[in-house]
């Protein structure tokens, strides 16, 4: 019995029994003796169709019908009024109350079954159309969000390009002085790190100014992601909080080279490491764990921290451009942010056909896993 559910409302026990006998083989049937009982039972039973007597003691069928239609919670439920008095005026009253059709008493079982089948088919079609419409609405909503996100990221890219273009001249001065200091003090590790950092900034600026290079296949080279991880950690060791307060665990498996721009992966990993460090700023336990491995044709890099974690409400928005839980500025040493780090990291990872997965437990920490598919040289 999977034809649907039918609620029979009639104050005559014999009529209820006759209807139940006619329909029970094909449908799940619930019969009740009054409109008041029907309104009590209808939301638990969730019928597809209601056979509703018009003239009953207490609340009549028209009133019951109006109440059901006014609520709207039963969706496309079909209501068939049943009455021994079926004048035109009474039929119009039923239609105005929200009935779909009228069935006169006495009726033959064949007539009842025929009407029920017609309206049950109609109910099925309407439910299917509603489901399709809901799915289309959801697809439109998702696509709209994607377009808005893409436009935001494009605006960020244009804005960033204008800024970094103006950074070239002072960066050239920094690089020139770093080279001179390196020649004068070749054994000074801090100077060597400063020179490396300046060179990385130069590469990052170049990557931003030539944002289309990934799409057209230009300027790509094999990149050792483990080496990029070590280099980023070396840069962050100039941060006193990271150097003295954070325990770093590194477990890197050999990885095949990935074709791309090293500056892209430096930005991705740098943003995620910075995010993890700042998440542990107020934690009693501060441990950063970085792991890498290759599974089949995918490189996986996992960064986990013991920070404050991410709530479910915040999790839905962490990759939105300009969304941040950090203040833009702070008078003390609290971390600040603009809400662009995670957004740009995901944007670049997705440009390589990959993704970033996140799991988090508030109060315990978070883990970000970068997935990057291996591909041959373009």
Coordinates of C-alpha atoms in Angstrom, one line a residue:
X1 CA 0.0 0.0 0.0
X2 CA 1.9 3.0 -1.3
X3 CA -0.7 5.0 -3.1
X4 CA -0.9 7.8 -0.5
X5 CA -2.8 8.9 2.6
X6 CA -6.5 9.9 2.7
X7 CA -8.3 11.4 5.6
X8 CA -12.1 10.8 5.7
X9 CA -14.2 13.2 7.8
X10 CA -17.9 12.3 8.2
X11 CA -20.2 12.1 11.2
X12 CA -21.8 8.9 9.7
X13 CA -20.0 5.8 10.8
X14 CA -21.6 3.7 8.0
X15 CA -20.3 6.2 5.3
X16 CA -16.9 6.2 6.8
X17 CA -16.8 2.4 6.8
X18 CA -18.0 2.3 3.1
X19 CA -15.3 4.8 2.1
X20 CA -12.6 2.9 4.0
X21 CA -13.6 -0.4 2.5
X22 CA -13.4 1.1 -1.0
X23 CA -10.0 2.8 -0.6
X24 CA -8.1 0.8 2.0
X25 CA -6.6 -1.7 -0.5
X26 CA -4.8 1.1 -2.4
X27 CA -4.4 3.9 0.2
X28 CA -3.7 4.5 3.9
X29 CA -7.0 5.7 5.3
X30 CA -7.7 7.5 8.5
X31 CA -11.4 8.2 9.3
X32 CA -12.7 10.6 12.0
X33 CA -16.2 11.6 13.1
X34 CA -16.0 15.4 13.2
X35 CA -14.3 18.5 11.9
X36 CA -12.9 19.2 15.3
X37 CA -11.1 15.8 15.5
X38 CA -10.0 16.2 11.9
X39 CA -8.2 19.5 12.7
X40 CA -6.5 17.7 15.7
X41 CA -5.3 14.7 13.7
X42 CA -4.5 16.2 10.3
X43 CA -1.0 17.5 10.9
X44 CA 0.2 14.3 12.4
X45 CA -1.3 12.2 9.6
X46 CA -0.3 14.5 6.8
X47 CA -2.9 13.3 4.2
X48 CA -2.5 13.7 0.5
X49 CA -6.3 14.0 0.2
X50 CA -9.2 14.8 2.4
X51 CA -12.8 13.5 1.9
X52 CA -14.8 16.1 3.8
X53 CA -18.5 15.8 4.7
X54 CA -20.3 19.2 4.4
X55 CA -23.1 18.8 6.9
X56 CA -21.8 17.6 10.3
X57 CA -22.7 18.3 13.9
X58 CA -20.5 21.0 15.4
X59 CA -18.1 22.5 12.8
X60 CA -19.4 22.1 9.2
X61 CA -17.2 21.0 6.3
X62 CA -16.9 24.6 4.8
X63 CA -15.4 25.9 8.1
X64 CA -13.0 23.0 8.3
X65 CA -11.9 23.6 4.7
X66 CA -11.4 27.3 5.3
X67 CA -9.2 26.6 8.3
X68 CA -7.1 24.1 6.5
X69 CA -6.6 26.4 3.5
X70 CA -5.8 29.4 5.7
X71 CA -3.0 27.5 7.5
X72 CA -1.2 26.4 4.3
X73 CA 1.0 23.9 6.2
X74 CA -0.4 20.9 4.3
X75 CA 0.9 22.0 1.0
X76 CA -1.0 20.8 -2.1
X77 CA -3.5 18.5 -0.1
X78 CA -6.6 17.8 -2.2
X79 CA -10.0 18.4 -0.5
X80 CA -13.0 16.7 -1.9
X81 CA -16.3 17.9 -0.4
X82 CA -18.9 15.1 0.1
X83 CA -22.6 16.0 0.5
X84 CA -26.1 14.8 -0.3
X85 CA -27.0 18.4 -1.1
X86 CA -25.0 19.4 -4.2
X87 CA -26.8 22.4 -5.7
X88 CA -24.8 24.9 -7.7
X89 CA -24.9 27.4 -4.8
X90 CA -23.5 24.8 -2.4
X91 CA -20.8 23.8 -4.9
X92 CA -19.7 27.4 -5.3
X93 CA -19.6 27.8 -1.6
X94 CA -17.3 24.8 -1.4
X95 CA -15.0 26.1 -4.1
X96 CA -14.8 29.5 -2.4
X97 CA -13.9 27.7 0.9
X98 CA -11.0 26.0 -1.0
X99 CA -12.4 22.7 -2.1
X100 CA -11.0 21.1 -5.2
X101 CA -14.1 19.2 -6.2
X102 CA -17.5 18.0 -5.0
X103 CA -18.9 14.4 -4.7
X104 CA -22.6 13.9 -4.2
X105 CA -24.2 11.3 -1.9
X106 CA -25.1 8.6 -2.5
X107 CA -22.0 7.7 -4.7
X108 CA -20.9 4.6 -6.3
X109 CA -17.6 3.0 -5.2
X110 CA -16.3 3.2 -8.9
X111 CA -17.1 7.0 -9.0
X112 CA -15.3 7.6 -5.7
X113 CA -12.3 5.6 -6.7
X114 CA -12.1 7.4 -10.1
X115 CA -12.1 10.8 -8.5
X116 CA -9.6 9.9 -5.9
X117 CA -7.2 8.5 -8.5
X118 CA -7.4 11.7 -10.6
X119 CA -6.7 14.0 -7.7
X120 CA -4.0 11.8 -6.2
X121 CA -2.2 11.9 -9.6
X122 CA -2.6 15.7 -9.6
X123 CA -1.2 15.9 -6.1
X124 CA 1.8 13.8 -7.1
X125 CA 2.5 16.0 -10.1
X126 CA 2.2 19.2 -8.1
X127 CA 4.5 17.8 -5.4
X128 CA 7.1 16.9 -8.1
X129 CA 6.8 20.4 -9.7
X130 CA 7.3 22.0 -6.3
X131 CA 10.4 19.9 -5.6
X132 CA 11.8 20.8 -9.0
X133 CA 11.1 24.5 -8.4
X134 CA 12.8 24.3 -4.9
X135 CA 15.8 22.7 -6.5
X136 CA 16.0 25.3 -9.2
X137 CA 15.7 28.1 -6.6
X138 CA 18.6 26.5 -4.6
X139 CA 20.7 26.3 -7.8
X140 CA 20.0 29.9 -8.6
X141 CA 20.9 30.9 -5.0
X142 CA 24.2 29.0 -5.1
X143 CA 25.1 30.3 -8.5
X144 CA 24.3 33.8 -7.5
X145 CA 26.6 33.4 -4.4
X146 CA 29.3 32.1 -6.7
X147 CA 29.0 35.0 -9.1
X148 CA 29.0 37.5 -6.2
X149 CA 32.1 35.8 -4.7
X150 CA 33.9 35.8 -8.1
X151 CA 33.1 39.5 -8.5
X152 CA 34.4 40.3 -5.1
X153 CA 37.6 38.4 -5.7
X154 CA 38.0 40.2 -9.1
X155 CA 37.6 43.5 -7.3
X156 CA 40.1 42.5 -4.7
X157 CA 42.5 41.5 -7.5
X158 CA 42.2 44.9 -9.2
X159 CA 42.6 46.7 -5.9
X160 CA 45.6 44.7 -4.9
X161 CA 47.3 45.1 -8.3
X162 CA 47.0 48.9 -7.9
X163 CA 48.6 48.7 -4.4
X164 CA 51.4 46.3 -5.2
X165 CA 52.4 48.2 -8.3
X166 CA 53.3 51.1 -6.1
X167 CA 55.3 48.8 -3.8
X168 CA 57.9 48.0 -6.5
X169 CA 60.1 51.0 -6.0
X170 CA 60.5 50.8 -2.2
X171 CA 61.0 47.1 -2.5
X172 CA 63.8 47.6 -5.0
X173 CA 65.5 49.8 -2.5
X174 CA 65.1 47.1 0.2
X175 CA 66.5 44.4 -2.0
X176 CA 69.4 46.5 -3.1
X177 CA 70.4 47.3 0.5
X178 CA 69.8 43.7 1.5
X179 CA 72.3 42.6 -1.2
X180 CA 74.9 45.1 0.0
X181 CA 74.5 43.9 3.6
X182 CA 74.7 40.3 2.4
X183 CA 78.0 41.0 0.6
X184 CA 79.4 42.7 3.7
X185 CA 78.1 40.1 6.2
X186 CA 77.8 36.8 4.4
X187 CA 77.6 34.8 7.6
X188 CA 74.8 36.8 9.2
X189 CA 71.7 34.6 9.1
X190 CA 69.2 37.4 9.8
X191 CA 70.5 39.3 6.8
X192 CA 70.2 36.2 4.6
X193 CA 66.6 35.7 5.8
X194 CA 65.8 39.3 5.1
X195 CA 67.2 39.0 1.5
X196 CA 65.1 35.8 1.0
X197 CA 62.0 37.5 2.3
X198 CA 62.5 40.5 0.0
X199 CA 63.0 38.2 -3.0
X200 CA 59.8 36.4 -2.0
X201 CA 57.9 39.7 -1.9
X202 CA 59.2 40.5 -5.3
X203 CA 57.8 37.1 -6.7
X204 CA 54.5 37.7 -5.0
X205 CA 54.1 41.1 -6.4
X206 CA 55.0 39.7 -9.9
X207 CA 52.4 37.0 -9.5
X208 CA 49.7 39.5 -8.5
X209 CA 50.5 41.8 -11.4
X210 CA 50.3 38.9 -13.8
X211 CA 47.2 37.2 -12.4
X212 CA 46.3 35.6 -15.7
X213 CA 49.5 33.6 -16.0
X214 CA 48.0 30.5 -14.4
X215 CA 45.2 30.3 -17.0
X216 CA 47.4 30.8 -20.0
X217 CA 50.2 28.4 -18.8
X218 CA 53.0 31.0 -18.7
X219 CA 55.7 31.2 -16.1
X220 CA 55.0 27.8 -14.5
X221 CA 57.7 25.6 -13.1
X222 CA 58.0 22.5 -10.9
X223 CA 57.5 23.5 -7.2
X224 CA 58.7 21.5 -4.2
X225 CA 55.9 22.1 -1.7
X226 CA 57.8 20.7 1.2
X227 CA 60.6 23.2 0.5
X228 CA 58.0 26.0 0.5
X229 CA 56.7 24.9 3.9
X230 CA 60.2 24.9 5.4
X231 CA 60.9 28.4 3.9
X232 CA 57.6 29.8 5.3
X233 CA 58.3 28.4 8.7
X234 CA 61.8 30.0 8.6
X235 CA 60.2 33.3 7.8
X236 CA 57.7 33.0 10.6
X237 CA 60.5 32.3 13.1
X238 CA 61.3 36.0 13.0
X239 CA 58.0 36.4 14.8
X240 CA 58.9 36.3 18.5
X241 CA 55.5 34.8 19.5
X242 CA 55.9 32.0 17.0
X243 CA 59.5 31.4 17.8
X244 CA 59.2 31.3 21.6
X245 CA 55.5 30.4 22.3
X246 CA 54.5 27.9 19.6
X247 CA 55.6 24.3 19.4
X248 CA 55.9 23.2 15.8
X249 CA 55.6 19.6 14.7
X250 CA 56.5 18.9 11.0
X251 CA 55.9 15.6 9.4
X252 CA 56.5 15.8 5.7
X253 CA 56.5 12.9 3.3
X254 CA 58.4 13.1 0.0
X255 CA 56.2 14.8 -2.6
X256 CA 56.4 14.9 -6.4
X257 CA 56.9 18.4 -7.9
X258 CA 53.8 20.3 -8.7
X259 CA 53.7 22.6 -11.7
X260 CA 52.8 26.2 -10.8
X261 CA 54.1 29.4 -9.4
X262 CA 56.1 29.2 -6.2
X263 CA 54.8 32.6 -5.1
X264 CA 51.2 31.3 -5.2
X265 CA 52.0 28.4 -2.8
X266 CA 54.0 30.7 -0.6
X267 CA 50.9 32.9 -0.2
X268 CA 48.6 30.0 0.4
X269 CA 50.8 28.3 3.0
X270 CA 51.8 31.7 4.5
X271 CA 48.2 32.7 5.0
X272 CA 47.2 29.4 6.6
X273 CA 50.2 29.3 8.9
X274 CA 49.6 32.9 10.0
X275 CA 45.9 32.1 10.6
X276 CA 46.9 29.1 12.8
X277 CA 49.4 31.0 14.8
X278 CA 46.9 33.8 15.5
X279 CA 44.2 31.3 16.4
X280 CA 46.5 30.2 19.3
X281 CA 47.3 33.7 20.6
X282 CA 45.1 33.3 23.7
X283 CA 45.5 29.5 24.1
X284 CA 47.2 27.8 27.0
X285 CA 48.4 25.0 24.7
X286 CA 50.0 26.2 21.4
X287 CA 51.0 23.5 19.0
X288 CA 51.1 23.8 15.2
X289 CA 51.3 20.5 13.2
X290 CA 52.1 20.5 9.5
X291 CA 51.9 17.2 7.6
X292 CA 52.2 16.4 3.9
X293 CA 51.7 13.3 1.9
X294 CA 50.7 12.2 -1.6
X295 CA 47.7 9.9 -2.1
X296 CA 47.2 8.6 -5.6
X297 CA 47.2 11.7 -7.8
X298 CA 46.6 14.2 -5.1
X299 CA 48.9 16.1 -2.7
X300 CA 47.6 16.7 0.8
X301 CA 48.9 19.3 3.2
X302 CA 47.3 19.4 6.6
X303 CA 47.9 22.3 9.1
X304 CA 46.3 21.8 12.5
X305 CA 46.4 24.1 15.6
X306 CA 45.3 24.0 19.2
X307 CA 43.6 27.4 19.0
X308 CA 40.2 28.7 19.9
X309 CA 38.5 26.7 17.1
X310 CA 35.7 27.8 14.9
X311 CA 31.9 27.9 15.7
X312 CA 29.4 26.5 13.2
X313 CA 28.1 29.9 12.4
X314 CA 31.5 31.3 11.7
X315 CA 32.6 28.2 9.7
X316 CA 30.0 29.1 7.0
X317 CA 31.7 32.4 6.4
X318 CA 35.4 32.0 7.0
X319 CA 36.2 32.0 3.2
X320 CA 34.1 35.0 2.4
X321 CA 36.1 38.0 1.3
X322 CA 36.4 40.7 4.1
X323 CA 34.9 38.4 6.7
X324 CA 37.0 38.3 9.9
X325 CA 36.5 37.8 13.6
X326 CA 39.6 39.9 14.3
X327 CA 39.7 43.7 14.7
X328 CA 41.1 45.7 11.9
X329 CA 43.4 47.4 14.4
X330 CA 44.3 46.9 18.0
X331 CA 46.1 48.9 20.7
X332 CA 47.6 45.8 22.2
X333 CA 49.3 42.8 20.7
X334 CA 46.0 41.0 19.7
X335 CA 46.0 39.7 16.1
X336 CA 44.3 41.9 13.5
X337 CA 42.9 41.0 10.1
X338 CA 41.3 42.2 6.9
X339 CA 39.4 39.1 6.1
X340 CA 41.3 38.4 2.9
X341 CA 43.8 35.8 3.9
X342 CA 41.6 32.7 3.8
X343 CA 39.6 34.0 0.9
X344 CA 42.7 34.5 -1.3
X345 CA 44.2 31.1 -0.2
X346 CA 41.1 29.2 -1.3
X347 CA 40.9 31.2 -4.5
X348 CA 44.4 30.3 -5.5
X349 CA 44.0 26.6 -4.5
X350 CA 40.9 26.3 -6.6
X351 CA 42.7 27.9 -9.5
X352 CA 44.9 24.8 -9.4
X353 CA 41.9 22.6 -9.4
X354 CA 42.1 21.8 -5.7
X355 CA 40.3 22.7 -2.5
X356 CA 40.6 23.4 1.2
X357 CA 38.8 21.3 3.8
X358 CA 38.2 22.4 7.3
X359 CA 37.4 20.6 10.5
X360 CA 37.2 22.4 13.8
X361 CA 36.1 22.0 17.4
X362 CA 35.5 25.2 19.4
X363 CA 37.9 25.4 22.3
X364 CA 40.1 22.6 20.9
X365 CA 41.5 23.8 17.6
X366 CA 41.2 23.6 13.8
X367 CA 42.7 21.6 10.9
X368 CA 42.9 22.9 7.4
X369 CA 43.7 20.4 4.6
X370 CA 44.9 21.6 1.2
X371 CA 44.1 19.2 -1.7
X372 CA 46.1 19.8 -4.9
X373 CA 45.8 17.5 -7.9
X374 CA 48.9 16.4 -9.7
X375 CA 49.2 17.4 -13.3
X376 CA 51.8 17.3 -16.0
X377 CA 53.6 20.4 -17.3
X378 CA 51.1 22.5 -19.3

